[in-house]
Amino acid sequence: MRRSPLRAAAALAAAGALAATALAPPASADTVPGSVPPDKDPFYQAPANIGDYAPGAIVASRAFTPKAGNVADTANAWQVSYRTNDSHGTPELAVTSVLVPKKAWTGSGARPVVSVQAAEDSTGTQCAPSYGLASGDLFASSAAVYAGPMLSKGWAVVMPDFEGPKSVFMGGLQAGHAVLDGIRAVRRFADAGLPATAKWALAGYSGGAQATGWAAELQPSYAPDVTLAGASMGGIPADPEAVARSLDGGVFSGFEAAAAVSLGAEYPEMDINALMNDKGKQAMADASGKCLTDLLTSFPFKKLADYSTVPDPLAVPRVRAVLKANTLGSAAPAVPVFDYHANTDEIVPVGQDDAMVKAWCSRGATVHVVRDAIGEHALEMVVRQNDAVNFLDDRFAGKTPVNDC
C-alpha cells in the first residue's frame, strides 16, 4: 500500500531523525549537556591550537544523561570531542556520543562496538545526534532508534556528529574523516571501558549510509590503523549529482537546498552565490541552519533552475568537480559491506547505488547486495534493520561474508 508523498516525508524525517590526549583541557563545567544548542555550548568550540592535536586525539569529554527512549536506563553515556579534518584537510573539532550498555557483556571475546551514522540531513548544528541524545529534541534524538537493536544485543554504540561544526550535508570527505577519527578517539577514551581488542563495525542508512560508505572507502588510505569487521549501509546517496537530478522539482527537493547550502559553505571554490539570482540567494539564506523537517516542508517542488542565472547549475564545471569529488566508488573498501536498497526508492534512486557497487566490485571489494523489488525509502530501513544487524553479528563472529561481486 503506497503512502502519500507528504506522509513519506514525515516518515523519512522520523527515520532519519533516528598522542594528544594529554593536551586536552577540561570540559566546561558551566554547561549541562543538551541545555543549549551546540553553537552556544563551549564544549563544541575548537581550542585555538586544534591543529596541534593529531587526528582522532581527544580534546575533551563529559558524561551525560540521554533523553532519548530508555537509553538512560540501559546505557552509560559520554560525549567526546576530538580533532578531525574537513574536506580540505583543515583541522576542526567534532563530537561523538558514546553509549555503553550497563549490563555486563557475556558474549565471546570483547564487547563489540558499532559506529552508527545517523541520517542528520540538515544544515544546523541543533540537528546533530549528540545534541538530540542529550536534549531529547524530537528530531535529533530519534536517531537513537537506529542504535536500539545494537544496544539491546549488548554492543557499545558510538554516534558521531559527522556533519561537523559547519553542518555539511552530503560532504563525503568531511563525513568519512569525522567517522574514522571518532573511532580513533573512542579507542583512546578509557572511561568507556572498551578494551583494545574490541571489534569495530560501521552502520548507517540514507544520509548515514553516505557517511558510512565514505568511512569504509577512506579507511585504507586515511586511517589504516582503524580495523573494521564490517559495514552495513542502506538507501545510500552515493552520487550527489545523480540524486539531485532525481529530486529536482519533486516533493523532496528540500534535500537539494540542504546540499547546496552545505557544499557551498564547505567548498567556497564552488562560488555558488555567483550562480544564484535574487530568489536563489534568499533561498540559500532561508535554508541555512535548518533541520530536515523544515527543509522538506519549505522547499517542495522547487527546481534548481528557478533559483539560478544558468539553465543547469549542476553542469557548471566548478560545481560538477565538487560533486564528483564527493561521489563514492573511486577506491574499494577493505571491509566486507552489506548494501541494501529498494528498487522503487522514491528519494534515493537505486541506479546510482548500483553504479557504486559495480565500481567497488571492479576494485576488489566484498559486497553483499540486497535489492527489494518494492519499497519506499523510509520503510526500507525498518524492513532490513534485522538483516543489517545480523550481517554485523556474523562479521563479529568471524563468519565468511557473502560476496555478490
Tab-separated table of C-alpha atoms in Angstrom:
chain	number	residue	atom	x	y	z
A	1	MET	CA	0.000	0.000	0.000
A	2	ARG	CA	1.544	3.290	-1.103
A	3	ARG	CA	1.555	6.370	1.072
A	4	SER	CA	1.250	9.996	0.042
A	5	PRO	CA	4.469	11.950	-0.587
A	6	LEU	CA	3.873	14.148	2.459
A	7	ARG	CA	3.368	11.134	4.708
A	8	ALA	CA	6.516	9.650	3.238
A	9	ALA	CA	8.369	12.870	4.029
A	10	ALA	CA	7.188	12.694	7.620
A	11	ALA	CA	8.286	9.079	7.847
A	12	LEU	CA	11.684	9.941	6.416
A	13	ALA	CA	12.142	12.764	8.901
A	14	ALA	CA	11.317	10.412	11.752
A	15	ALA	CA	13.543	7.643	10.416
A	16	GLY	CA	16.363	9.934	9.588
A	17	ALA	CA	15.969	11.819	12.651
A	18	LEU	CA	16.856	8.485	14.027
A	19	ALA	CA	49.428	11.414	21.049
A	20	ALA	CA	47.420	14.411	22.121
A	21	THR	CA	45.080	13.338	24.883
A	22	ALA	CA	47.358	14.880	27.482
A	23	LEU	CA	46.856	18.284	25.864
A	24	ALA	CA	43.104	18.213	26.419
A	25	PRO	CA	41.568	20.973	28.543
A	26	PRO	CA	38.758	20.052	30.949
A	27	ALA	CA	35.220	20.191	29.623
A	28	SER	CA	33.217	23.236	30.613
A	29	ALA	CA	31.524	22.640	33.962
A	30	ASP	CA	29.125	25.502	33.364
A	31	THR	CA	27.113	23.921	30.563
A	32	VAL	CA	24.802	20.961	31.140
A	33	PRO	CA	24.924	18.704	28.046
A	34	GLY	CA	21.869	19.352	25.902
A	35	SER	CA	20.820	22.505	27.748
A	36	VAL	CA	21.842	24.779	24.870
A	37	PRO	CA	22.434	24.058	21.152
A	38	PRO	CA	25.995	23.270	20.067
A	39	ASP	CA	26.519	26.772	18.663
A	40	LYS	CA	26.137	28.134	22.207
A	41	ASP	CA	27.898	25.322	24.094
A	42	PRO	CA	31.644	25.857	24.780
A	43	PHE	CA	32.178	22.087	24.674
A	44	TYR	CA	31.712	22.193	20.884
A	45	GLN	CA	34.198	25.019	20.322
A	46	ALA	CA	37.626	24.074	18.994
A	47	PRO	CA	40.643	25.260	21.002
A	48	ALA	CA	42.893	27.749	19.267
A	49	ASN	CA	45.590	25.083	18.953
A	50	ILE	CA	43.360	22.401	17.409
A	51	GLY	CA	45.998	21.926	14.703
A	52	ASP	CA	48.453	20.709	17.354
A	53	TYR	CA	46.272	17.669	18.030
A	54	ALA	CA	46.666	14.515	15.968
A	55	PRO	CA	43.594	13.366	14.003
A	56	GLY	CA	41.437	11.426	16.453
A	57	ALA	CA	43.067	12.906	19.544
A	58	ILE	CA	40.647	13.681	22.373
A	59	VAL	CA	40.108	17.339	23.180
A	60	ALA	CA	37.530	16.994	25.973
A	61	SER	CA	34.903	14.637	27.358
A	62	ARG	CA	31.915	14.684	29.668
A	63	ALA	CA	29.282	12.243	30.888
A	64	PHE	CA	25.642	12.964	30.064
A	65	THR	CA	22.186	11.540	30.681
A	66	PRO	CA	20.498	10.536	27.415
A	67	LYS	CA	16.938	11.757	26.962
A	68	ALA	CA	16.022	9.521	24.034
A	69	GLY	CA	13.839	6.498	24.673
A	70	ASN	CA	15.097	4.335	27.540
A	71	VAL	CA	18.781	4.759	26.719
A	72	ALA	CA	19.473	6.381	30.105
A	73	ASP	CA	18.173	3.259	31.864
A	74	THR	CA	20.194	0.825	29.802
A	75	ALA	CA	23.470	2.561	28.915
A	76	ASN	CA	26.155	4.823	30.329
A	77	ALA	CA	26.823	7.781	28.051
A	78	TRP	CA	29.555	10.273	27.308
A	79	GLN	CA	30.279	12.976	24.775
A	80	VAL	CA	33.827	13.068	23.421
A	81	SER	CA	35.217	15.924	21.342
A	82	TYR	CA	38.197	15.289	19.114
A	83	ARG	CA	40.296	16.671	16.289
A	84	THR	CA	39.373	15.707	12.751
A	85	ASN	CA	39.818	17.243	9.286
A	86	ASP	CA	37.310	18.878	6.977
A	87	SER	CA	37.076	18.163	3.246
A	88	HIS	CA	40.237	20.167	2.552
A	89	GLY	CA	42.298	18.625	5.368
A	90	THR	CA	41.884	21.661	7.624
A	91	PRO	CA	41.785	20.750	11.359
A	92	GLU	CA	38.428	21.084	13.075
A	93	LEU	CA	36.588	19.805	16.151
A	94	ALA	CA	33.961	17.072	16.033
A	95	VAL	CA	31.882	15.418	18.751
A	96	THR	CA	30.775	11.816	19.129
A	97	SER	CA	28.390	10.203	21.608
A	98	VAL	CA	29.487	7.001	23.339
A	99	LEU	CA	26.812	4.600	24.613
A	100	VAL	CA	27.898	1.526	26.577
A	101	PRO	CA	25.272	-0.897	27.909
A	102	LYS	CA	25.173	-1.073	31.703
A	103	LYS	CA	24.616	-4.798	31.548
A	104	ALA	CA	27.830	-6.818	31.615
A	105	TRP	CA	28.934	-8.299	28.308
A	106	THR	CA	28.542	-12.084	28.359
A	107	GLY	CA	29.371	-12.884	24.744
A	108	SER	CA	32.611	-14.307	23.447
A	109	GLY	CA	35.594	-12.024	23.282
A	110	ALA	CA	35.394	-8.306	23.993
A	111	ARG	CA	32.197	-6.276	23.717
A	112	PRO	CA	31.815	-5.230	20.037
A	113	VAL	CA	31.410	-1.569	19.094
A	114	VAL	CA	29.440	-0.104	16.178
A	115	SER	CA	29.873	3.406	14.860
A	116	VAL	CA	26.296	4.296	13.910
A	117	GLN	CA	25.971	7.200	11.495
A	118	ALA	CA	22.545	8.801	11.977
A	119	ALA	CA	20.931	10.498	8.981
A	120	GLU	CA	21.107	14.115	10.109
A	121	ASP	CA	20.473	15.543	6.608
A	122	SER	CA	20.419	19.083	7.967
A	123	THR	CA	22.155	22.446	7.847
A	124	GLY	CA	22.035	23.394	11.553
A	125	THR	CA	24.100	22.092	14.472
A	126	GLN	CA	20.955	21.864	16.632
A	127	CYS	CA	20.039	18.851	14.472
A	128	ALA	CA	23.182	16.893	15.431
A	129	PRO	CA	22.752	13.485	17.103
A	130	SER	CA	24.824	14.414	20.161
A	131	TYR	CA	22.559	17.352	20.949
A	132	GLY	CA	19.437	15.293	20.342
A	133	LEU	CA	20.543	12.473	22.612
A	134	ALA	CA	21.373	14.916	25.407
A	135	SER	CA	18.424	17.296	24.988
A	136	GLY	CA	15.630	14.957	23.935
A	137	ASP	CA	14.970	17.093	20.856
A	138	LEU	CA	12.393	15.095	18.895
A	139	PHE	CA	14.155	15.226	15.531
A	140	ALA	CA	17.769	14.743	16.564
A	141	SER	CA	17.097	12.196	19.319
A	142	SER	CA	15.108	9.931	17.009
A	143	ALA	CA	18.457	8.875	15.576
A	144	ALA	CA	18.783	6.642	18.634
A	145	VAL	CA	16.110	4.367	17.159
A	146	TYR	CA	18.647	3.020	14.682
A	147	ALA	CA	21.077	2.197	17.507
A	148	GLY	CA	18.482	0.486	19.714
A	149	PRO	CA	18.773	-3.072	18.323
A	150	MET	CA	22.563	-2.918	18.632
A	151	LEU	CA	22.465	-1.730	22.229
A	152	SER	CA	19.953	-4.469	23.027
A	153	LYS	CA	22.484	-7.039	21.796
A	154	GLY	CA	24.958	-5.674	24.311
A	155	TRP	CA	27.113	-3.916	21.741
A	156	ALA	CA	28.515	-0.495	22.506
A	157	VAL	CA	27.480	2.260	20.074
A	158	VAL	CA	29.171	5.496	19.106
A	159	MET	CA	27.254	8.129	17.149
A	160	PRO	CA	29.477	10.818	15.594
A	161	ASP	CA	28.235	14.238	14.554
A	162	PHE	CA	29.802	13.531	11.177
A	163	GLU	CA	28.433	16.679	9.525
A	164	GLY	CA	30.926	18.570	11.683
A	165	PRO	CA	30.806	22.107	13.067
A	166	LYS	CA	29.603	23.551	9.737
A	167	SER	CA	26.747	21.025	9.386
A	168	VAL	CA	27.922	19.762	5.993
A	169	PHE	CA	25.232	17.581	4.409
A	170	MET	CA	26.498	15.346	1.547
A	171	GLY	CA	30.129	16.226	2.260
A	172	GLY	CA	31.611	12.760	1.829
A	173	LEU	CA	35.237	13.509	2.681
A	174	GLN	CA	34.224	15.533	5.736
A	175	ALA	CA	31.935	12.742	6.945
A	176	GLY	CA	34.436	9.944	6.367
A	177	HIS	CA	37.134	11.794	8.287
A	178	ALA	CA	34.811	12.523	11.210
A	179	VAL	CA	33.673	8.890	11.461
A	180	LEU	CA	37.164	7.411	11.356
A	181	ASP	CA	38.672	9.978	13.711
A	182	GLY	CA	35.717	9.414	16.062
A	183	ILE	CA	36.658	5.735	16.261
A	184	ARG	CA	40.250	6.691	16.969
A	185	ALA	CA	39.103	8.991	19.774
A	186	VAL	CA	36.813	6.450	21.438
A	187	ARG	CA	39.540	3.801	21.331
A	188	ARG	CA	41.589	6.215	23.463
A	189	PHE	CA	38.705	7.022	25.813
A	190	ALA	CA	39.407	4.954	28.926
A	191	ASP	CA	36.216	5.917	30.797
A	192	ALA	CA	34.085	3.820	28.437
A	193	GLY	CA	35.912	0.675	29.491
A	194	LEU	CA	36.164	-0.672	25.939
A	195	PRO	CA	39.186	-2.981	25.587
A	196	ALA	CA	41.729	-2.576	22.825
A	197	THR	CA	40.663	-5.990	21.486
A	198	ALA	CA	37.085	-4.834	20.793
A	199	LYS	CA	35.918	-5.408	17.212
A	200	TRP	CA	34.510	-2.365	15.403
A	201	ALA	CA	31.944	-2.028	12.629
A	202	LEU	CA	30.033	0.695	10.778
A	203	ALA	CA	26.308	1.126	10.152
A	204	GLY	CA	24.071	3.778	8.638
A	205	TYR	CA	21.043	4.415	6.475
A	206	SER	CA	20.379	7.130	3.867
A	207	GLY	CA	22.481	10.172	4.810
A	208	GLY	CA	24.061	7.986	7.489
A	209	ALA	CA	24.876	5.396	4.835
A	210	GLN	CA	26.693	8.040	2.823
A	211	ALA	CA	28.924	8.774	5.825
A	212	THR	CA	29.344	5.033	6.411
A	213	GLY	CA	30.310	4.436	2.785
A	214	TRP	CA	32.867	7.213	2.845
A	215	ALA	CA	34.393	5.944	6.089
A	216	ALA	CA	34.661	2.460	4.555
A	217	GLU	CA	36.178	3.787	1.323
A	218	LEU	CA	38.652	6.140	3.023
A	219	GLN	CA	39.754	3.788	5.816
A	220	PRO	CA	42.633	2.101	3.929
A	221	SER	CA	44.230	5.424	2.988
A	222	TYR	CA	43.125	7.814	5.746
A	223	ALA	CA	43.041	5.518	8.782
A	224	PRO	CA	44.943	2.257	8.164
A	225	ASP	CA	45.285	1.967	11.957
A	226	VAL	CA	41.485	1.513	12.254
A	227	THR	CA	40.478	-2.124	11.762
A	228	LEU	CA	36.849	-2.784	10.850
A	229	ALA	CA	34.912	-6.051	10.846
A	230	GLY	CA	32.069	-4.946	8.577
A	231	ALA	CA	29.996	-2.051	7.241
A	232	SER	CA	26.228	-2.056	6.775
A	233	MET	CA	24.618	0.653	4.619
A	234	GLY	CA	21.194	1.081	3.092
A	235	GLY	CA	19.491	3.586	0.778
A	236	ILE	CA	22.841	5.218	0.136
A	237	PRO	CA	23.110	8.511	-1.800
A	238	ALA	CA	26.457	7.621	-3.355
A	239	ASP	CA	26.372	10.146	-6.226
A	240	PRO	CA	25.214	13.663	-5.236
A	241	GLU	CA	24.623	14.797	-8.820
A	242	ALA	CA	22.515	11.756	-9.739
A	243	VAL	CA	20.458	12.132	-6.559
A	244	ALA	CA	19.975	15.870	-7.132
A	245	ARG	CA	18.766	15.351	-10.690
A	246	SER	CA	16.296	12.745	-9.467
A	247	LEU	CA	14.959	15.008	-6.708
A	248	ASP	CA	14.828	18.258	-8.677
A	249	GLY	CA	11.311	19.690	-8.822
A	250	GLY	CA	9.820	16.880	-6.717
A	251	VAL	CA	8.296	16.703	-3.256
A	252	PHE	CA	11.686	16.019	-1.666
A	253	SER	CA	13.616	18.847	-3.316
A	254	GLY	CA	14.410	20.238	0.149
A	255	PHE	CA	17.348	17.839	0.127
A	256	GLU	CA	18.759	19.821	-2.798
A	257	ALA	CA	18.515	23.030	-0.801
A	258	ALA	CA	20.339	21.393	2.109
A	259	ALA	CA	23.124	20.096	-0.129
A	260	ALA	CA	23.529	23.445	-1.912
A	261	VAL	CA	23.900	25.337	1.369
A	262	SER	CA	26.206	22.727	2.892
A	263	LEU	CA	28.529	22.135	-0.039
A	264	GLY	CA	28.602	25.837	-0.801
A	265	ALA	CA	29.891	26.512	2.724
A	266	GLU	CA	32.352	23.600	2.706
A	267	TYR	CA	33.661	24.373	-0.797
A	268	PRO	CA	33.900	28.144	-1.280
A	269	GLU	CA	35.606	27.423	-4.608
A	270	MET	CA	32.163	26.456	-5.932
A	271	ASP	CA	31.190	30.140	-5.646
A	272	ILE	CA	27.523	29.185	-5.573
A	273	ASN	CA	26.313	32.708	-4.863
A	274	ALA	CA	27.647	33.826	-8.243
A	275	LEU	CA	25.229	31.363	-9.868
A	276	MET	CA	22.192	32.448	-7.848
A	277	ASN	CA	19.596	35.010	-8.829
A	278	ASP	CA	17.984	37.135	-6.118
A	279	LYS	CA	15.419	34.434	-5.388
A	280	GLY	CA	18.197	31.874	-5.112
A	281	LYS	CA	20.252	33.989	-2.715
A	282	GLN	CA	17.210	34.352	-0.475
A	283	ALA	CA	16.549	30.609	-0.649
A	284	MET	CA	20.139	29.871	0.392
A	285	ALA	CA	19.705	32.100	3.421
A	286	ASP	CA	16.346	30.542	4.266
A	287	ALA	CA	17.768	27.005	4.049
A	288	SER	CA	20.681	27.706	6.387
A	289	GLY	CA	20.600	26.497	9.984
A	290	LYS	CA	17.587	24.218	9.468
A	291	CYS	CA	16.724	20.623	10.375
A	292	LEU	CA	15.388	18.149	7.837
A	293	THR	CA	11.697	18.605	8.632
A	294	ASP	CA	11.869	22.352	7.990
A	295	LEU	CA	13.841	21.828	4.787
A	296	LEU	CA	11.359	19.314	3.392
A	297	THR	CA	8.319	21.406	4.215
A	298	SER	CA	9.861	24.687	2.997
A	299	PHE	CA	11.202	23.580	-0.397
A	300	PRO	CA	8.911	21.012	-2.010
A	301	PHE	CA	8.536	21.014	-5.821
A	302	LYS	CA	11.386	23.516	-6.312
A	303	LYS	CA	13.739	23.374	-9.296
A	304	LEU	CA	17.360	24.496	-9.159
A	305	ALA	CA	16.983	26.371	-12.440
A	306	ASP	CA	14.362	28.628	-10.843
A	307	TYR	CA	16.994	29.933	-8.439
A	308	SER	CA	19.912	30.157	-10.842
A	309	THR	CA	21.213	32.504	-13.526
A	310	VAL	CA	22.255	29.459	-15.610
A	311	PRO	CA	19.971	26.770	-17.060
A	312	ASP	CA	21.741	23.851	-15.354
A	313	PRO	CA	23.826	24.778	-12.293
A	314	LEU	CA	24.825	21.140	-11.753
A	315	ALA	CA	26.628	21.177	-15.108
A	316	VAL	CA	28.836	24.179	-14.232
A	317	PRO	CA	32.402	22.774	-14.191
A	318	ARG	CA	33.352	24.017	-10.726
A	319	VAL	CA	30.115	22.629	-9.282
A	320	ARG	CA	30.448	19.327	-11.084
A	321	ALA	CA	34.044	18.969	-9.827
A	322	VAL	CA	32.888	19.188	-6.208
A	323	LEU	CA	30.032	16.757	-6.791
A	324	LYS	CA	32.430	14.306	-8.430
A	325	ALA	CA	34.876	14.620	-5.521
A	326	ASN	CA	32.028	13.590	-3.217
A	327	THR	CA	30.900	10.610	-5.303
A	328	LEU	CA	31.692	7.162	-3.932
A	329	GLY	CA	33.373	4.435	-5.976
A	330	SER	CA	36.917	5.588	-6.680
A	331	ALA	CA	38.506	3.171	-4.198
A	332	ALA	CA	37.475	-0.186	-2.769
A	333	PRO	CA	36.641	-0.623	0.924
A	334	ALA	CA	38.836	-3.222	2.604
A	335	VAL	CA	35.933	-4.196	4.875
A	336	PRO	CA	33.010	-6.505	3.894
A	337	VAL	CA	29.928	-4.430	3.011
A	338	PHE	CA	26.192	-5.109	3.264
A	339	ASP	CA	24.419	-2.861	0.736
A	340	TYR	CA	20.612	-2.827	0.667
A	341	HIS	CA	18.179	-0.663	-1.294
A	342	ALA	CA	14.577	-0.702	-2.525
A	343	ASN	CA	14.350	-0.683	-6.313
A	344	THR	CA	11.381	1.696	-6.079
A	345	ASP	CA	13.058	4.115	-3.657
A	346	GLU	CA	11.342	7.447	-4.297
A	347	ILE	CA	14.073	9.616	-2.749
A	348	VAL	CA	17.448	8.000	-3.437
A	349	PRO	CA	17.490	6.279	-6.856
A	350	VAL	CA	18.847	2.757	-6.750
A	351	GLY	CA	20.761	3.125	-10.047
A	352	GLN	CA	23.480	5.314	-8.583
A	353	ASP	CA	23.894	2.831	-5.700
A	354	ASP	CA	24.263	0.023	-8.253
A	355	ALA	CA	26.939	2.079	-10.025
A	356	MET	CA	28.856	2.485	-6.758
A	357	VAL	CA	28.671	-1.256	-6.041
A	358	LYS	CA	29.887	-2.033	-9.571
A	359	ALA	CA	32.832	0.333	-9.118
A	360	TRP	CA	33.719	-1.138	-5.739
A	361	CYS	CA	33.470	-4.684	-7.057
A	362	SER	CA	35.733	-3.852	-10.011
A	363	ARG	CA	38.347	-2.737	-7.488
A	364	GLY	CA	38.189	-5.907	-5.402
A	365	ALA	CA	35.612	-5.129	-2.706
A	366	THR	CA	33.447	-7.721	-0.949
A	367	VAL	CA	29.792	-6.630	-1.122
A	368	HIS	CA	26.625	-8.498	-0.164
A	369	VAL	CA	23.913	-6.821	-2.269
A	370	VAL	CA	20.204	-6.937	-1.386
A	371	ARG	CA	17.565	-5.255	-3.560
A	372	ASP	CA	13.850	-5.232	-2.698
A	373	ALA	CA	11.552	-5.139	-5.714
A	374	ILE	CA	9.016	-2.905	-3.949
A	375	GLY	CA	9.544	-0.489	-1.093
A	376	GLU	CA	9.916	3.162	-0.158
A	377	HIS	CA	12.896	4.923	1.308
A	378	ALA	CA	11.876	5.343	4.940
A	379	LEU	CA	10.368	1.882	5.298
A	380	GLU	CA	13.336	0.098	3.746
A	381	MET	CA	15.383	0.955	6.828
A	382	VAL	CA	12.811	-0.762	9.044
A	383	VAL	CA	12.334	-3.753	6.740
A	384	ARG	CA	16.030	-4.563	6.562
A	385	GLN	CA	17.186	-3.480	10.023
A	386	ASN	CA	17.369	-7.020	11.411
A	387	ASP	CA	19.320	-8.138	8.339
A	388	ALA	CA	21.761	-5.270	8.840
A	389	VAL	CA	22.304	-6.240	12.482
A	390	ASN	CA	22.647	-9.924	11.594
A	391	PHE	CA	25.260	-9.066	8.961
A	392	LEU	CA	27.367	-7.302	11.594
A	393	ASP	CA	26.785	-10.111	14.092
A	394	ASP	CA	28.214	-12.563	11.558
A	395	ARG	CA	31.213	-10.325	10.964
A	396	PHE	CA	31.920	-10.109	14.703
A	397	ALA	CA	31.675	-13.916	14.829
A	398	GLY	CA	34.268	-14.224	12.082
A	399	LYS	CA	31.971	-15.906	9.547
A	400	THR	CA	32.803	-15.734	5.848
A	401	PRO	CA	30.769	-12.933	4.201
A	402	VAL	CA	28.617	-13.373	1.114
A	403	ASN	CA	30.227	-11.727	-1.898
A	404	ASP	CA	27.914	-10.768	-4.777
A	405	CYS	CA	30.648	-9.086	-6.795
